[in-house]
mmCIF file of C-alpha atoms and ligand atoms in Angstrom:
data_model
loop_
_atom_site.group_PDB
_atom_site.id
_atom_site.type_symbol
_atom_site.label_atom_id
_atom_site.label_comp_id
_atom_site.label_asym_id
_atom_site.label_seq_id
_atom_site.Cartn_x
_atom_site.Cartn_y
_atom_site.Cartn_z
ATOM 1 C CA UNK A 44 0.000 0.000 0.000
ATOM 2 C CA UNK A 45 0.890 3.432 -0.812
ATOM 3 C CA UNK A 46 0.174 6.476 0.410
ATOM 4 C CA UNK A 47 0.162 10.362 -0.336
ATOM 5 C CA UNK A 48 0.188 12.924 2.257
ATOM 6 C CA UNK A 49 -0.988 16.087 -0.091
ATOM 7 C CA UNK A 50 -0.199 18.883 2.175
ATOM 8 C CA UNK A 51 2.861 18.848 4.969
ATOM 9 C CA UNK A 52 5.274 20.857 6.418
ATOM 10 C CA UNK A 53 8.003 18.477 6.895
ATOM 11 C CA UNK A 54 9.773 21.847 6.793
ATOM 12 C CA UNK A 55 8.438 23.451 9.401
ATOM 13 C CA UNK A 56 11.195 23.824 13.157
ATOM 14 C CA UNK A 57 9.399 20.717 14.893
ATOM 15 C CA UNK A 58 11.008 18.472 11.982
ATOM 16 C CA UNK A 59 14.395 20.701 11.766
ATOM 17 C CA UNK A 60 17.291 17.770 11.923
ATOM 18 C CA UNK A 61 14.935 14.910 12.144
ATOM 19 C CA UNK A 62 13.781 14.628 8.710
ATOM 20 C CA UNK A 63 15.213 10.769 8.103
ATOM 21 C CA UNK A 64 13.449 9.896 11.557
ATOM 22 C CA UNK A 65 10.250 11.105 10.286
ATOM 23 C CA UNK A 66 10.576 9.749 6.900
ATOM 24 C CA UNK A 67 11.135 6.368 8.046
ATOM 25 C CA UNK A 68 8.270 6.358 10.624
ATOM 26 C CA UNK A 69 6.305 7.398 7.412
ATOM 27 C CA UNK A 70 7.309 4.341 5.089
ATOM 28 C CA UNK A 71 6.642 2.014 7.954
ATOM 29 C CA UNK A 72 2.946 3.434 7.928
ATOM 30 C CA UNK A 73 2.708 3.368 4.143
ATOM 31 C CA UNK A 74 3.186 6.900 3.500
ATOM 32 C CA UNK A 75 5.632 6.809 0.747
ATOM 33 C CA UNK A 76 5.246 9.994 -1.154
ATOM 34 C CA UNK A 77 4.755 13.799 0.288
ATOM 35 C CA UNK A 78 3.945 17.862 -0.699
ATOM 36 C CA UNK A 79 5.868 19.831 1.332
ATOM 37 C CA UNK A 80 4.012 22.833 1.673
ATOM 38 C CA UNK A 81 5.736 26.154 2.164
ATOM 39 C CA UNK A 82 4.259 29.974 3.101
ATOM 40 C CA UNK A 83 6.648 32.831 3.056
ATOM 41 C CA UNK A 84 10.455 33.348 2.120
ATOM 42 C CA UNK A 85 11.678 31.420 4.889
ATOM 43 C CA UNK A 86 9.645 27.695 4.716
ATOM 44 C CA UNK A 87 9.658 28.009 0.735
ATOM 45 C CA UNK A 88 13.071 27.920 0.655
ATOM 46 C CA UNK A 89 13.139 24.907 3.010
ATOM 47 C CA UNK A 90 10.603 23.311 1.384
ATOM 48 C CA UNK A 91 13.204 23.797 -1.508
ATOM 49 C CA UNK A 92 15.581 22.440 -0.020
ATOM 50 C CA UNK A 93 13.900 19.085 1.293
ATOM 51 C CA UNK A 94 12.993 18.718 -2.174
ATOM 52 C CA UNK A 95 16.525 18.495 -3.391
ATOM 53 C CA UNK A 96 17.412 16.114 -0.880
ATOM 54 C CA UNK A 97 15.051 13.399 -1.335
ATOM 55 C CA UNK A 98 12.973 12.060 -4.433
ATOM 56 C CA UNK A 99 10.105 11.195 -2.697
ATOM 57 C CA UNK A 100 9.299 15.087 -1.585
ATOM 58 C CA UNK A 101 8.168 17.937 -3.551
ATOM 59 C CA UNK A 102 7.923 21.740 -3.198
ATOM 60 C CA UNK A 103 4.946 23.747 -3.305
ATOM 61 C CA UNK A 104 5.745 27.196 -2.973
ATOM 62 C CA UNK A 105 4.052 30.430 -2.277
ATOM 63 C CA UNK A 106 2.672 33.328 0.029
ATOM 64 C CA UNK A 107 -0.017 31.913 3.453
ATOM 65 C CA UNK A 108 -2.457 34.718 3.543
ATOM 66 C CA UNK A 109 -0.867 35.430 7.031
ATOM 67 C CA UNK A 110 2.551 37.155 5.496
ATOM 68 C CA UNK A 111 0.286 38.621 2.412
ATOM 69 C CA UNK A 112 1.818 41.892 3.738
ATOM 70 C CA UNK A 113 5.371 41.170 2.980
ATOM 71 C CA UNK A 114 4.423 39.620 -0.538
ATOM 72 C CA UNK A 115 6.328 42.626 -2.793
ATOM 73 C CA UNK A 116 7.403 43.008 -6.301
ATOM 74 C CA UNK A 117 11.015 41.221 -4.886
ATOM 75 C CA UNK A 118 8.662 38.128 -3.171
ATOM 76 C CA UNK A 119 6.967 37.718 -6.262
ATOM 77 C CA UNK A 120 10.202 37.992 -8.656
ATOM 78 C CA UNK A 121 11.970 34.994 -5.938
ATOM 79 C CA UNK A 122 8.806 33.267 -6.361
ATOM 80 C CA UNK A 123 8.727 33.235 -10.153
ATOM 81 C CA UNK A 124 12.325 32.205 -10.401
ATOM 82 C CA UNK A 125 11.696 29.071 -7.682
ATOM 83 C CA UNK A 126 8.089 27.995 -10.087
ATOM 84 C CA UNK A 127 10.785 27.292 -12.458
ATOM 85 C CA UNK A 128 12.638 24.502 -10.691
ATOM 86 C CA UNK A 129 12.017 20.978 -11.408
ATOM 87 C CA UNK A 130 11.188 20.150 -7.395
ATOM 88 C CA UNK A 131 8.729 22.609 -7.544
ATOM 89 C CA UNK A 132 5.046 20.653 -8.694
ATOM 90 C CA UNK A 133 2.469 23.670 -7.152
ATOM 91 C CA UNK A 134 1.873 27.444 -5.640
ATOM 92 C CA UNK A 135 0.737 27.550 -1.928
ATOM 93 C CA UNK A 136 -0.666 27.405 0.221
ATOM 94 C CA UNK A 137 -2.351 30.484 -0.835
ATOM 95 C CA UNK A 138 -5.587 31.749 -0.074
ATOM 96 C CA UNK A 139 -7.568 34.108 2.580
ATOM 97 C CA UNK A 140 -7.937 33.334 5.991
ATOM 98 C CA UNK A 141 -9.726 36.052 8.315
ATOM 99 C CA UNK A 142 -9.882 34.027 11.275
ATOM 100 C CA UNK A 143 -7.126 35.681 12.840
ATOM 101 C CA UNK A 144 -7.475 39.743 13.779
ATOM 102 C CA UNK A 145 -3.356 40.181 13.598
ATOM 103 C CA UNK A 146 -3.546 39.138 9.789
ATOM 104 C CA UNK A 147 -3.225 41.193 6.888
ATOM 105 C CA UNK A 148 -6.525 43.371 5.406
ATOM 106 C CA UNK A 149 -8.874 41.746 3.188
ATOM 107 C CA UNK A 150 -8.000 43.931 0.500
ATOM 108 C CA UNK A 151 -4.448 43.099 0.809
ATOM 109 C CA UNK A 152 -4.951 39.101 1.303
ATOM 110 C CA UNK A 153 -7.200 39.184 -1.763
ATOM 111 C CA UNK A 154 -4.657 40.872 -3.867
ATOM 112 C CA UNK A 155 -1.913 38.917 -2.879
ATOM 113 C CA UNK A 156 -4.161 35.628 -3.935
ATOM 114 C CA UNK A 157 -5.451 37.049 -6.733
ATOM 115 C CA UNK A 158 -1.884 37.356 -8.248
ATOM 116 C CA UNK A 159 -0.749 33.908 -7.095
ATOM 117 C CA UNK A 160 -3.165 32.454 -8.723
ATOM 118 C CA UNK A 161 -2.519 34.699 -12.247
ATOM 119 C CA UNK A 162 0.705 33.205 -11.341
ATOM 120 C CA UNK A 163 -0.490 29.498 -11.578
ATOM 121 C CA UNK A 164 -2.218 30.202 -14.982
ATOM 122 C CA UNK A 165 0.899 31.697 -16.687
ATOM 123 C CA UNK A 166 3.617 29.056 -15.201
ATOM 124 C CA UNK A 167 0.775 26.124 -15.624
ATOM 125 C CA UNK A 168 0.976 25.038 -12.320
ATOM 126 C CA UNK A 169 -1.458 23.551 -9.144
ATOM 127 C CA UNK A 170 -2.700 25.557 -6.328
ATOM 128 C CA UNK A 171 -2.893 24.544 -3.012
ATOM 129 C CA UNK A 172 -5.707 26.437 -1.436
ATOM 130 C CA UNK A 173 -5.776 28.045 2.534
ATOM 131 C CA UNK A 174 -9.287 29.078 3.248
ATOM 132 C CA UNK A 175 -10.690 29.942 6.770
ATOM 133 C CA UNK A 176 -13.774 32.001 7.820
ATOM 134 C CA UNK A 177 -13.785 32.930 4.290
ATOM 135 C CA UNK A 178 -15.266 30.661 1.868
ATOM 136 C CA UNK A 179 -17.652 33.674 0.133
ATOM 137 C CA UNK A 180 -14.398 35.795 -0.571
ATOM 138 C CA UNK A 181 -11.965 32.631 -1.221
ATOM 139 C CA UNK A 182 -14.806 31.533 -3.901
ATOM 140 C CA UNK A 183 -15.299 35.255 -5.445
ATOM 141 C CA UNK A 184 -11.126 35.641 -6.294
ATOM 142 C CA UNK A 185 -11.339 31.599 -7.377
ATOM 143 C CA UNK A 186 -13.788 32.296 -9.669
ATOM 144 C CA UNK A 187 -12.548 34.980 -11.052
ATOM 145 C CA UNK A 188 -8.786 34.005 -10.927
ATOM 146 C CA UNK A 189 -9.278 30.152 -11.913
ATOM 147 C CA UNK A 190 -6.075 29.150 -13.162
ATOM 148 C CA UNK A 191 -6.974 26.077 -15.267
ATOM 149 C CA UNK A 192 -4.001 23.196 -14.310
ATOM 150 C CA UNK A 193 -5.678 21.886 -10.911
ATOM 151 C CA UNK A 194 -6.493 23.573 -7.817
ATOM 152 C CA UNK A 195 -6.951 21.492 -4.340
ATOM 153 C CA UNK A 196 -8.863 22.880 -1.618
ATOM 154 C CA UNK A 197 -6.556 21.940 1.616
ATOM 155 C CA UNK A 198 -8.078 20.450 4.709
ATOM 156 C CA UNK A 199 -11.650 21.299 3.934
ATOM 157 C CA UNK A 200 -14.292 21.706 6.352
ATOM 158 C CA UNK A 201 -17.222 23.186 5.217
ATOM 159 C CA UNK A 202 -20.467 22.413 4.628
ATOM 160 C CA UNK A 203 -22.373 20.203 1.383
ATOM 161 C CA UNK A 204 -23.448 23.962 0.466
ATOM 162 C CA UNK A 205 -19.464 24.779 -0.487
ATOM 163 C CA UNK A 206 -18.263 21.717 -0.783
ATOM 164 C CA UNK A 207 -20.344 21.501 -4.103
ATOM 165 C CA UNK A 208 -19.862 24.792 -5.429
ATOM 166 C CA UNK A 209 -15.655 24.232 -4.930
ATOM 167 C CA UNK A 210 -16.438 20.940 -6.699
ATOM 168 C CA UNK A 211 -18.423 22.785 -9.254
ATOM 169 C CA UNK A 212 -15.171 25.034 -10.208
ATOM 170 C CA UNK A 213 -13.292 21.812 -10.752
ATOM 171 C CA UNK A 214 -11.085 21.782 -6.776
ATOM 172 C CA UNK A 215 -9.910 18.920 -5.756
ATOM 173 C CA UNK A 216 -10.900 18.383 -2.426
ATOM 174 C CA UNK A 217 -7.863 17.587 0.381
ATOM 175 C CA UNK A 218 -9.055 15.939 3.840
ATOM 176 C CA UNK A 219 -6.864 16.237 7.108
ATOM 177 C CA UNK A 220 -7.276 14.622 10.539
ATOM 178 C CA UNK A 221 -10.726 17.225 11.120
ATOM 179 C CA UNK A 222 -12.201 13.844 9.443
ATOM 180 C CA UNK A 223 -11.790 12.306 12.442
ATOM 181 C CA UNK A 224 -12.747 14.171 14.990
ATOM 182 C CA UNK A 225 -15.796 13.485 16.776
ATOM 183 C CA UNK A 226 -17.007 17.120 16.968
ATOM 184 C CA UNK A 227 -16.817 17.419 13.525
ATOM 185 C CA UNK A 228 -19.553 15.366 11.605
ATOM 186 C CA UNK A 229 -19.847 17.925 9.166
ATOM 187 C CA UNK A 230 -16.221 17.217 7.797
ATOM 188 C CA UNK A 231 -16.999 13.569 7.562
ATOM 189 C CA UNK A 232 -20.273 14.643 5.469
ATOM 190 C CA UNK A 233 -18.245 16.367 2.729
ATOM 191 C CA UNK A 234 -16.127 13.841 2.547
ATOM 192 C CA UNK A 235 -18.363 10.979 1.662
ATOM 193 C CA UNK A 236 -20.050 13.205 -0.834
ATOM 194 C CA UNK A 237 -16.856 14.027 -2.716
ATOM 195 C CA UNK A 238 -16.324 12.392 -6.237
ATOM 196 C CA UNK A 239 -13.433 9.857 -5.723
ATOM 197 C CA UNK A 240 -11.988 11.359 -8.252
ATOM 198 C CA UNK A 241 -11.097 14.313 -6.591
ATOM 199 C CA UNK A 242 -10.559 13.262 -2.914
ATOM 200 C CA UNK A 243 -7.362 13.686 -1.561
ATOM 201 C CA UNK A 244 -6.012 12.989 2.287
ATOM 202 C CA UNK A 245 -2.924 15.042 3.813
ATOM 203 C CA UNK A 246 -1.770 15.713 7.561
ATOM 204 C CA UNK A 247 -0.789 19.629 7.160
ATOM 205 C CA UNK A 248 1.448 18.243 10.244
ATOM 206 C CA UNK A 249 2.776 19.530 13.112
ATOM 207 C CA UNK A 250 -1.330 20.440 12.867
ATOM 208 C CA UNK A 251 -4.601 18.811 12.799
ATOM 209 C CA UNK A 252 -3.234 15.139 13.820
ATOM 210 C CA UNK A 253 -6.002 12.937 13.699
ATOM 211 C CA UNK A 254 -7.349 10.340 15.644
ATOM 212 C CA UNK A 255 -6.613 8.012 17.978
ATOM 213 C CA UNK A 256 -3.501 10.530 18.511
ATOM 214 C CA UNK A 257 -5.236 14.127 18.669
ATOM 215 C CA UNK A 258 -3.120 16.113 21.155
ATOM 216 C CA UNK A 259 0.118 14.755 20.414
ATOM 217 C CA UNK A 260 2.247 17.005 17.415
ATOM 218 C CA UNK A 261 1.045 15.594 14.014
ATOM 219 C CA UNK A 262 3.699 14.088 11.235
ATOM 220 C CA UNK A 263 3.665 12.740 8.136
ATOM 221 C CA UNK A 264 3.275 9.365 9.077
ATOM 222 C CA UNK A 265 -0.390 9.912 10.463
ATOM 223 C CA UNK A 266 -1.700 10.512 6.679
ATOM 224 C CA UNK A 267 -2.571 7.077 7.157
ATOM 225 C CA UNK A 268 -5.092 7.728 9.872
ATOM 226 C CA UNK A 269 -6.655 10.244 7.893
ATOM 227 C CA UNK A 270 -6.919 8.079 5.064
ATOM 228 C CA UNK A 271 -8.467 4.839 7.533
ATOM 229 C CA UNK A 272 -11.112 7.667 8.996
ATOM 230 C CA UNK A 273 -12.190 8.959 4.903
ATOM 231 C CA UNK A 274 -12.187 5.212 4.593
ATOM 232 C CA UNK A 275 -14.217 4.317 7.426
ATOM 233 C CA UNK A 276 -17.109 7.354 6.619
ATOM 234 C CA UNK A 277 -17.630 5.989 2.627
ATOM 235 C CA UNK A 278 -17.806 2.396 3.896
ATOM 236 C CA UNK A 279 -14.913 1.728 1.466
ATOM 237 C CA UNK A 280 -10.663 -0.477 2.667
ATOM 238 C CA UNK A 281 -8.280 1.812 3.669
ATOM 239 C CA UNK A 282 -6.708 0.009 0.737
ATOM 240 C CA UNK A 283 -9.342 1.905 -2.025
ATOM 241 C CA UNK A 284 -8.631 5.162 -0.310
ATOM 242 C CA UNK A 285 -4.829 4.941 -0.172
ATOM 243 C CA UNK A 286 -4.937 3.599 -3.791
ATOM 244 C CA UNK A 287 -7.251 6.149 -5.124
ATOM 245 C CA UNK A 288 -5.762 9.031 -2.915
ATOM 246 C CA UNK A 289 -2.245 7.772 -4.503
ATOM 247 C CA UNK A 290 -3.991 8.308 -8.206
ATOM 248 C CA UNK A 291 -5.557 11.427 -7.618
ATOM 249 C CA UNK A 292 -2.504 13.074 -6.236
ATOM 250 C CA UNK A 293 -0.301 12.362 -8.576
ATOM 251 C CA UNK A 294 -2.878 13.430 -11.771
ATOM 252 C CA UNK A 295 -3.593 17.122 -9.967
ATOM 253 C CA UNK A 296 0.401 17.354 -8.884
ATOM 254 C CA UNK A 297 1.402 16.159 -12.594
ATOM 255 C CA UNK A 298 3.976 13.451 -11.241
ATOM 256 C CA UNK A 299 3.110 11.182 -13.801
ATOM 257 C CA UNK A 300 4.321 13.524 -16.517
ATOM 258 C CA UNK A 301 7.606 13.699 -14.297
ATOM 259 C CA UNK A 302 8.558 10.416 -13.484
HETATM 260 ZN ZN1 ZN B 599 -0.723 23.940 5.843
#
């Protein structure tokens, strides 16, 4: 078996100098291939970097609504450049996320997505999407951005309402460990209502880390508990999901055409 964790930051401190530990505790849980998601100058670059090291990890660079502020015409130019690298498969995680009062305006977050996504259009390339307490505006700037080479909404958790109107757009939809939470039946909803071709499972460790280890720091590894709880909710083997997961990931990443 063989599985995909679609959005991680293997890059992020908690990992720093343990990345073979946590690679290896990945394989031995099936979890054999992995996005490393970066989000400003600092974890793009590192998600660079793991990239170069090892085969089985990929970059996916870009600006996290959160730094949106410090995204200028030098960010973007270093950002163009590093689309251009082999290691580099998507942009993200970009998107709006108005949860927190410290982040950046609206105005300024929905700029900064806006021409991220132009970005994905002109260099061909995925998006990985961020979207919290904002699925009206996130949809708006999708719609009217919609770069046309895949775009996967990450760790959704929202309601049948947006979950078909993303799928309507053509998203992939990404599930984390929210799947398997017990306070959150809506999660586990959307995700037996989404097409299998366009489900997806990821960890976005150190967050999110599913069940039966919620409240420890997440990891790679745990992809496969995400994937046994989407499993478990369509009544399908963790076997199906990890196979069709595998499939998916590769088609809306463009590994295939790679390899
Ligand atoms: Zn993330």
């Amino acid at each position: 078996m063989k599985i995909f964790d679609a959005h991680t930051h293997l890059n992020d401190d908690p990992f720093a100098g343990k990345i073979d530990y946590y690679l290896q505790r990945a394989a031995a849980l099936d979890v054999k291939e992995m996005a490393i998601i970066g989000s400003n100058a600092q974890f793009n670059q590192s998600a660079l970097t793991l990239a170069q090291q090892y085969r089985q990890l990929h970059a996916v660079v870009g600006w996290h609504p959160e730094f949106a502020a410090a995204y200028n015409q030098l960010a973007e130019q270093e950002l163009i450049q590093q689309l251009q690298l082999p290691e580099v498969i998507a942009i993200g995680e970009i998107g709006l996320d108005y949860h927190w009062p410290q982040n950046p305006a609206a105005p300024v977050q929905q700029r900064v997505f806006a021409q991220q996504l132009d970005l994905a259009q002109q260099y061909r390339l995925p998006v990985n999407i961020h979207t919290r307490d904002a699925f009206a505006d996130t949809y708006a700037v999708l719609q009217a951005h919609y770069p046309h080479f895949g775009v996967i909404m990450h760790s959704f958790n929202g309601p049948l309402e947006w979950l078909e109107k993303f799928l309507d757009l053509g998203c992939y939809i990404s599930y984390s460990g929210v799947v398997s939470f017990k306070n959150a039946p809506e999660v586990r909803l959307a995700a037996q209502h989404t097409p299998a071709e366009r489900l997806l499972v990821e960890t976005d460790a150190p967050y999110l880390t599913p069940e039966p280890y919620r409240g420890q720091q997440n990891e790679p590894a745990f992809t496969h508990f995400v994937a046994a709880a989407v499993a478990k909710c369509r009544h399908e083997s963790l076997e199906q999901i990890a196979a069709l997961t595998w499939k998916n990931t590769h088609e809306v990443y463009r590994l295939n055409e790679k390899d």
